[in-house]
CSV table of C-alpha atoms and ligand atoms in Angstrom, one decimal:
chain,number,residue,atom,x,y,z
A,1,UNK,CA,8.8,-1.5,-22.0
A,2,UNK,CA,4.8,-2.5,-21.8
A,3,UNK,CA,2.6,-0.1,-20.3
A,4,UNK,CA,-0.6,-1.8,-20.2
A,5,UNK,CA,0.6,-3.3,-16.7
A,6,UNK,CA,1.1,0.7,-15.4
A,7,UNK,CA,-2.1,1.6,-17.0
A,8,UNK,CA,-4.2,-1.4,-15.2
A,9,UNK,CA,-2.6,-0.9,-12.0
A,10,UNK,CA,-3.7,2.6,-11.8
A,11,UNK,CA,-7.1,2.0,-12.6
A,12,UNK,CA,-7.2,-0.9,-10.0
A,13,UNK,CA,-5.5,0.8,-7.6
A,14,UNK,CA,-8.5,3.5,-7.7
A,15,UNK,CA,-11.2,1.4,-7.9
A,16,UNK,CA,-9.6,-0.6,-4.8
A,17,UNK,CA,-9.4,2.7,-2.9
A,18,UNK,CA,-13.0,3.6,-3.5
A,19,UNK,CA,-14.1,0.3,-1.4
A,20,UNK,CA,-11.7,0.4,0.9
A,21,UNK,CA,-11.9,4.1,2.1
A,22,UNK,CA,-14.6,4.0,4.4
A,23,UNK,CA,-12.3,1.3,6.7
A,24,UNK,CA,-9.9,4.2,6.5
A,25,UNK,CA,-12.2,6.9,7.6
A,26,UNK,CA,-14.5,5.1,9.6
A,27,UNK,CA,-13.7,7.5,12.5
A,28,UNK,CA,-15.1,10.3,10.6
A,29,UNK,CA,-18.5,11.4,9.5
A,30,UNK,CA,-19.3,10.8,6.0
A,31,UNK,CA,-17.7,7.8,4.6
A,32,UNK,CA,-16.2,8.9,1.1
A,33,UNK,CA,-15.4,12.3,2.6
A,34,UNK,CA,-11.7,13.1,1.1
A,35,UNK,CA,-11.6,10.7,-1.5
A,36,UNK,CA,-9.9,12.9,-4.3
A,37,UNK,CA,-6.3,12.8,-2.4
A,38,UNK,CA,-5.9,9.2,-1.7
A,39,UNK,CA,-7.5,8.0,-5.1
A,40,UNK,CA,-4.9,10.6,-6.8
A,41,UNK,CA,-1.9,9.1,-5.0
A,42,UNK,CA,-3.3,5.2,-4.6
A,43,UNK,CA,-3.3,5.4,-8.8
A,44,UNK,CA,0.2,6.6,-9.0
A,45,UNK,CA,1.6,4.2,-6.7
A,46,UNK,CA,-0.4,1.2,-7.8
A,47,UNK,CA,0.6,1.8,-10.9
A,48,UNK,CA,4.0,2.1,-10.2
A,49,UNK,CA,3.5,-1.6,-8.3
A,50,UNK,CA,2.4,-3.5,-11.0
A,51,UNK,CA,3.8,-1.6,-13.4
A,52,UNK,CA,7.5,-2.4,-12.2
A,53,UNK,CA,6.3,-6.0,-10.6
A,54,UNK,CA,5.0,-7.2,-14.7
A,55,UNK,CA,8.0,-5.6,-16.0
A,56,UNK,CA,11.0,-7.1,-13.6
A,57,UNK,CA,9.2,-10.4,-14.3
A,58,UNK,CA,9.6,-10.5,-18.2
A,59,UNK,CA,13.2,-9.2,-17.4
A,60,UNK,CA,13.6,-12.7,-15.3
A,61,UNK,CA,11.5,-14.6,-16.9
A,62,UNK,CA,11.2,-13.3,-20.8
A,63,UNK,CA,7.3,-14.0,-20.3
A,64,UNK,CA,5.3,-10.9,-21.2
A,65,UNK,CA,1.7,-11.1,-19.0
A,66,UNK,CA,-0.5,-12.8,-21.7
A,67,UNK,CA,2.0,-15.9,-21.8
A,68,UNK,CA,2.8,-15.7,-17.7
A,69,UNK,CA,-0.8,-18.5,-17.1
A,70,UNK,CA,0.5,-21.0,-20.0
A,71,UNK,CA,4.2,-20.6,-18.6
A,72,UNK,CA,4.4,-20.0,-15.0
A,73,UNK,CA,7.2,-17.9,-13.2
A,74,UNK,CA,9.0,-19.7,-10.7
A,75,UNK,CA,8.0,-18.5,-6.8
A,76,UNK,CA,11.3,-17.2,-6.9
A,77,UNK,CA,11.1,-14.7,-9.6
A,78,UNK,CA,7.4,-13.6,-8.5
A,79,UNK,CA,8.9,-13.4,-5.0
A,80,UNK,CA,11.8,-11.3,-6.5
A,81,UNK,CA,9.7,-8.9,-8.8
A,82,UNK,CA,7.1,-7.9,-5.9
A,83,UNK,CA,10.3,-7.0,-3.4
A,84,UNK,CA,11.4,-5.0,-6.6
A,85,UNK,CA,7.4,-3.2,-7.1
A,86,UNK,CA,7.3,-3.0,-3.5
A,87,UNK,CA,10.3,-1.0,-3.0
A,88,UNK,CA,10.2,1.4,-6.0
A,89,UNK,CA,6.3,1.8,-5.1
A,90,UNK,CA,7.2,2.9,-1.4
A,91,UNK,CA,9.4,6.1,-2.4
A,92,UNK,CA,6.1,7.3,-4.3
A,93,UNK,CA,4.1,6.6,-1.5
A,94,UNK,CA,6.1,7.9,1.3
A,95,UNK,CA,5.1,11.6,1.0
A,96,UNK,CA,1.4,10.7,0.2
A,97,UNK,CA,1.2,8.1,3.0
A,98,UNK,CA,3.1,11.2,5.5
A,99,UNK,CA,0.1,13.2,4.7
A,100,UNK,CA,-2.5,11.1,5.2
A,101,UNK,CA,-1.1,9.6,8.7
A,102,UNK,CA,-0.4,13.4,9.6
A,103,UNK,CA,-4.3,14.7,8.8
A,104,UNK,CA,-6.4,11.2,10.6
A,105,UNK,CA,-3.7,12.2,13.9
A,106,UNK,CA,-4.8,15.6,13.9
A,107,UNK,CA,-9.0,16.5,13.7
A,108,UNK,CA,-11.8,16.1,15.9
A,109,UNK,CA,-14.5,14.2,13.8
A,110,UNK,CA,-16.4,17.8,14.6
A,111,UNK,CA,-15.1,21.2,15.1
A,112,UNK,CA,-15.9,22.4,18.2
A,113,UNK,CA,-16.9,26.8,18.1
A,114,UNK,CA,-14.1,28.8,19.4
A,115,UNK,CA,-12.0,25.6,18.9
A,116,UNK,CA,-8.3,26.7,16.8
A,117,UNK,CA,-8.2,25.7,13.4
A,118,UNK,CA,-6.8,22.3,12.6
A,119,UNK,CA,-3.0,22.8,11.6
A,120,UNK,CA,-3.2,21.5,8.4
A,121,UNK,CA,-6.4,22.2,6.5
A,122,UNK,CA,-6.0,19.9,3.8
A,123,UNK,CA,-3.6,17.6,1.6
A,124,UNK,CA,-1.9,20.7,-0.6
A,125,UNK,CA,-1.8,22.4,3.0
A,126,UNK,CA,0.2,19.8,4.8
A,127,UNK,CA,2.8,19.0,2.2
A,128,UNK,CA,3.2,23.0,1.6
A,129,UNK,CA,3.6,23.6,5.8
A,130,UNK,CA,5.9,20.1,6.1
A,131,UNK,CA,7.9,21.2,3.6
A,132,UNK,CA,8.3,24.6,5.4
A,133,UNK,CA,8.8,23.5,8.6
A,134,UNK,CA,11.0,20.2,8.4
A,135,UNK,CA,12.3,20.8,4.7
A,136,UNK,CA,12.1,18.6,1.7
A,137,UNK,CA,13.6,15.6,3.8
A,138,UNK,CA,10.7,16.5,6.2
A,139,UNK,CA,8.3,14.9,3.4
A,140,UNK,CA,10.3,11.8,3.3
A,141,UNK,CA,10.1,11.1,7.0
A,142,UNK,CA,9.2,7.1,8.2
A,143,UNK,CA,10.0,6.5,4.4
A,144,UNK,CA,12.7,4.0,5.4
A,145,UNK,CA,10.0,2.2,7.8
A,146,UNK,CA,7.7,2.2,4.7
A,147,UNK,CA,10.1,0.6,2.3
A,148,UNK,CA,11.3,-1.7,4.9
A,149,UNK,CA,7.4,-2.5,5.6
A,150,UNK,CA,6.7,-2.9,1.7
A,151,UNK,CA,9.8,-4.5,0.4
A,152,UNK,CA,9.3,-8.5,1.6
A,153,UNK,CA,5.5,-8.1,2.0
A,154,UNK,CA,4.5,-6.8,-1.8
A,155,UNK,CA,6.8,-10.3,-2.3
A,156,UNK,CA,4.3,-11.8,-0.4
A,157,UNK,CA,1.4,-10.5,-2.2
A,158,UNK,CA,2.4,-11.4,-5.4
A,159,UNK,CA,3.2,-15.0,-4.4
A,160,UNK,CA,0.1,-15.2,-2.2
A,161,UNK,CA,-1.9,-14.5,-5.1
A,162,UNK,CA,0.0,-16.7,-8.1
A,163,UNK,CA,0.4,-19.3,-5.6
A,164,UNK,CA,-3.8,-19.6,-5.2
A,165,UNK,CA,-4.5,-18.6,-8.8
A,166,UNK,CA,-2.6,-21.4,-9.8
A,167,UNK,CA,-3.9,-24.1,-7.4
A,168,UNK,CA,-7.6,-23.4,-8.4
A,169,UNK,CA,-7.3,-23.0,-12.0
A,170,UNK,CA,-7.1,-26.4,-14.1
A,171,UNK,CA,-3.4,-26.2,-16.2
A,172,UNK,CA,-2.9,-23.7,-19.3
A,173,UNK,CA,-6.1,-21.6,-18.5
A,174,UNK,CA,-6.9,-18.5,-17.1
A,175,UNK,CA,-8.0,-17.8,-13.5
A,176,UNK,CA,-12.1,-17.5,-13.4
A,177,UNK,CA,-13.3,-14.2,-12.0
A,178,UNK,CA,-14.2,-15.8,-8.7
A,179,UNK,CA,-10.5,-17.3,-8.4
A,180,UNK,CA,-9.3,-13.8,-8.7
A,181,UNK,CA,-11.4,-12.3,-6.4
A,182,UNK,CA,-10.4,-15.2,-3.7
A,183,UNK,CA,-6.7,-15.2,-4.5
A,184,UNK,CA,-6.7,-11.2,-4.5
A,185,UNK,CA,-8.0,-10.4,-1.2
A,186,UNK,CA,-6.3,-13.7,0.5
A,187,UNK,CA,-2.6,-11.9,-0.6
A,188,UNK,CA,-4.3,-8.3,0.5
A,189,UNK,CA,-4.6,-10.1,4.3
A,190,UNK,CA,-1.8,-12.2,3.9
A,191,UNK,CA,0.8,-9.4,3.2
A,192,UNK,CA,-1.4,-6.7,5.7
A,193,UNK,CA,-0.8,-9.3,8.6
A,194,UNK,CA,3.3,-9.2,7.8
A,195,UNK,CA,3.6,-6.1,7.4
A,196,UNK,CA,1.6,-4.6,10.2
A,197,UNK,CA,4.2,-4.5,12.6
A,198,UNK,CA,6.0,-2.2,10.6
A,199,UNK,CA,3.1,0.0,9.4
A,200,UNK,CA,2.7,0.6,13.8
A,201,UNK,CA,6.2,1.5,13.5
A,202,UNK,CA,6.3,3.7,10.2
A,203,UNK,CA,3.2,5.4,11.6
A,204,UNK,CA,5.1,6.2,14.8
A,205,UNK,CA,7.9,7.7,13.2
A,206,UNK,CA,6.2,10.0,10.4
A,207,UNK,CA,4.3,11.5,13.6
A,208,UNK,CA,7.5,12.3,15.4
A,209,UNK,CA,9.2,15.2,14.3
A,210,UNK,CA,5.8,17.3,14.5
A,211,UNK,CA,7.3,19.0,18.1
A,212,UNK,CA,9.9,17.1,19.6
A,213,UNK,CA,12.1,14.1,18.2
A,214,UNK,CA,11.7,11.2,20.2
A,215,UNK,CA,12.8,8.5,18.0
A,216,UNK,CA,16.3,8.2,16.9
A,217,UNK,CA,15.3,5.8,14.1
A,218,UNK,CA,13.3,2.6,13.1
A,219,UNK,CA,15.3,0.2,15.9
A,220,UNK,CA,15.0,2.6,18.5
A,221,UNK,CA,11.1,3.3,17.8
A,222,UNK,CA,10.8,-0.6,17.4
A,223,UNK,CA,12.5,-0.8,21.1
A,224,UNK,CA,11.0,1.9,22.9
A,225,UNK,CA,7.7,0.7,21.4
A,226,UNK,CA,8.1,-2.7,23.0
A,227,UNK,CA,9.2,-1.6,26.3
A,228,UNK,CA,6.2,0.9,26.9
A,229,UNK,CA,3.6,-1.6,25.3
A,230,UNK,CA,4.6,-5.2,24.9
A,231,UNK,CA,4.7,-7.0,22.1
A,232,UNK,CA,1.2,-6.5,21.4
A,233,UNK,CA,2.1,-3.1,20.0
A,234,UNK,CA,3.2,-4.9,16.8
A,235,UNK,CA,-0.3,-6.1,16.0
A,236,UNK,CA,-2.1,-3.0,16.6
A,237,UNK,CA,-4.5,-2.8,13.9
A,238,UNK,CA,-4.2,-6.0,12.2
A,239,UNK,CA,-8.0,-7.2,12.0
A,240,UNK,CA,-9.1,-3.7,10.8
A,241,UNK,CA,-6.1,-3.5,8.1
A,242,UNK,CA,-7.5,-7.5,7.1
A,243,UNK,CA,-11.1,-6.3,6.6
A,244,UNK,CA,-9.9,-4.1,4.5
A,245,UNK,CA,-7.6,-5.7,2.4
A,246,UNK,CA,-9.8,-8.6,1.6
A,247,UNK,CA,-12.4,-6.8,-0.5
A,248,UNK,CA,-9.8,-3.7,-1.4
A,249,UNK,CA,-7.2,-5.8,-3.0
A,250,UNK,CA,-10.2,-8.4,-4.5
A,251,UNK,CA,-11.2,-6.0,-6.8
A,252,UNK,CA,-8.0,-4.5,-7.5
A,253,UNK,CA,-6.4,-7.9,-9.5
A,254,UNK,CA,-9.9,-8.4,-10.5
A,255,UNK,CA,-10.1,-5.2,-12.2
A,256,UNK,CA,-6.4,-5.6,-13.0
A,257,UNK,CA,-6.8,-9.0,-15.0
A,258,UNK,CA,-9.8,-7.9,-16.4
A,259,UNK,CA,-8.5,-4.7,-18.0
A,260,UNK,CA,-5.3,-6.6,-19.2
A,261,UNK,CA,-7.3,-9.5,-20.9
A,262,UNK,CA,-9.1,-6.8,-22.3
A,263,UNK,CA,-6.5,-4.6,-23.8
A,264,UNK,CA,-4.5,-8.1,-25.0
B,1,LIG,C1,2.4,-4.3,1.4
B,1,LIG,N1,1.1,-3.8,2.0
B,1,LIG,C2,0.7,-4.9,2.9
B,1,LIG,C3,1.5,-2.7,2.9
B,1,LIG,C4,0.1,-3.4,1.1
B,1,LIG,C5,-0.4,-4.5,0.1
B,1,LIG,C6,-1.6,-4.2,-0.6
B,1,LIG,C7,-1.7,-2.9,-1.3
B,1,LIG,C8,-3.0,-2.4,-1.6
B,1,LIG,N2,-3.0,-1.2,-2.4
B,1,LIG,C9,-3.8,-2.0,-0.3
B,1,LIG,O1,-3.9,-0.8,0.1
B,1,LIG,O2,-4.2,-2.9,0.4
């Protein structure tokens, strides 16, 4: 099985993260404050994403990455490997993505004097107190939102960004830097606008559970959602998570392509 594709997707993934962590902590003071957790687990997962996403494609297609621009997948396989990344990358990112949601729900930007300690005081200390107090399940919780959230929209990313790599570049060639940048951060909005609705609702449920149940599941969190808020609830976030993903996920297959040609 080729690595190269793990490798590149790890090293992308970071250097995604680094630009696009200040949209994730704009609410707090000091915009790369925190950074050592989420690069840790964005690596891991990327890699895992375009890792699996390469390797399902030469499984379909018997095209290894350096052929894939003179002999292009169908949109069918691409479609097909990214719901495959997407859904093997989710399970690795459930319990980081738990974590994170669980520490930007909890803190004041400032403590206040006098104020009680935060409950979790940091990544290590959150997984060790969720694991105490809601078991090894408790780590996993809103993972079935996540995969259901990641599994059709990594699809879309992939196709999203083969479909505009391939329009722009002339036949047999390889994408220009420019193209990838372009391509890269359209399929980071296109797949952050269909999958928002279910990022408000995986959200929702890996909050619950932290005093009282209130969901029963992903359908009744979906429901009781709509019924309190409107549909509106479902785009909640979706201009913040696109100014993000544009410049995030630009760099990330830049990086990505560039490390590849590099290596092949
Ligand atoms: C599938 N979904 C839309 C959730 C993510 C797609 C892009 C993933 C990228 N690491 C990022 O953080 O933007």
């Amino acid at each position: 099985m080729p690595v190269e594709e793990f490798v590149a997707g790890w090293i992308s993934g970071a250097l995604g993260l680094v630009l696009g962590h200040p949209f994730d902590t704009v609410k707090l003071l000091g915009f790369f404050k925190g950074m050592s957790f989420p690069i840790a687990s964005i690596a891991v997962v990327n890699s895992v994403l375009f890792g699996v996403y390469s390797n399902t494609l030469l499984l379909l297609t018997a095209t290894s990455h350096q052929e894939r621009w003179a002999q292009p997948p169908s949109y069918m396989h691409i479609f097909l490997a990214g719901c495959t990344g997407g859904f093997l990358q989710a399970y690795c990112l459930a319990p980081f993505d738990l974590i994170k949601v669980r520490l930007q729900n909890q803190t004041e930007p400032v403590a206040q004097p006098g104020s009680p300690p935060p409950q979790y005081q940091g990544p290590v200390h959150c997984a060790a107190s969720i694991f105490r107090e809601e078991g090894y399940r408790g780590l996993f919780r809103g993972a079935w939102a996540l995969m259901l959230r990641d599994t059709p929209t990594m699809g879309i990313y992939f196709i999203t960004y083969e479909g505009l790599c391939h329009q722009y570049t002339p036949e047999g060639q390889n994408p220009s830097s420019a193209t990838v940048l372009v391509a890269g951060g359209f399929a980071g909005i296109a797949s952050w606008v269909a999958a928002t609705p279910l990022d408000v609702i995986k959200s929702r449920m890996q909050m619950d559970g932290l005093r009282r149940r209130v969901y029963q599941g992903v359908l009744d969190c979906m429901v009781s959602s709509v019924r309190q808020e409107g549909l509106g609830v479902f785009f909640r976030g979706v201009t913040i998570n696109s100014a993000r993903a544009f410049p995030v996920n630009a760099v990330t297959f830049l990086s990505y392509e560039y490390l590849l040609r590099w290596w092949g």
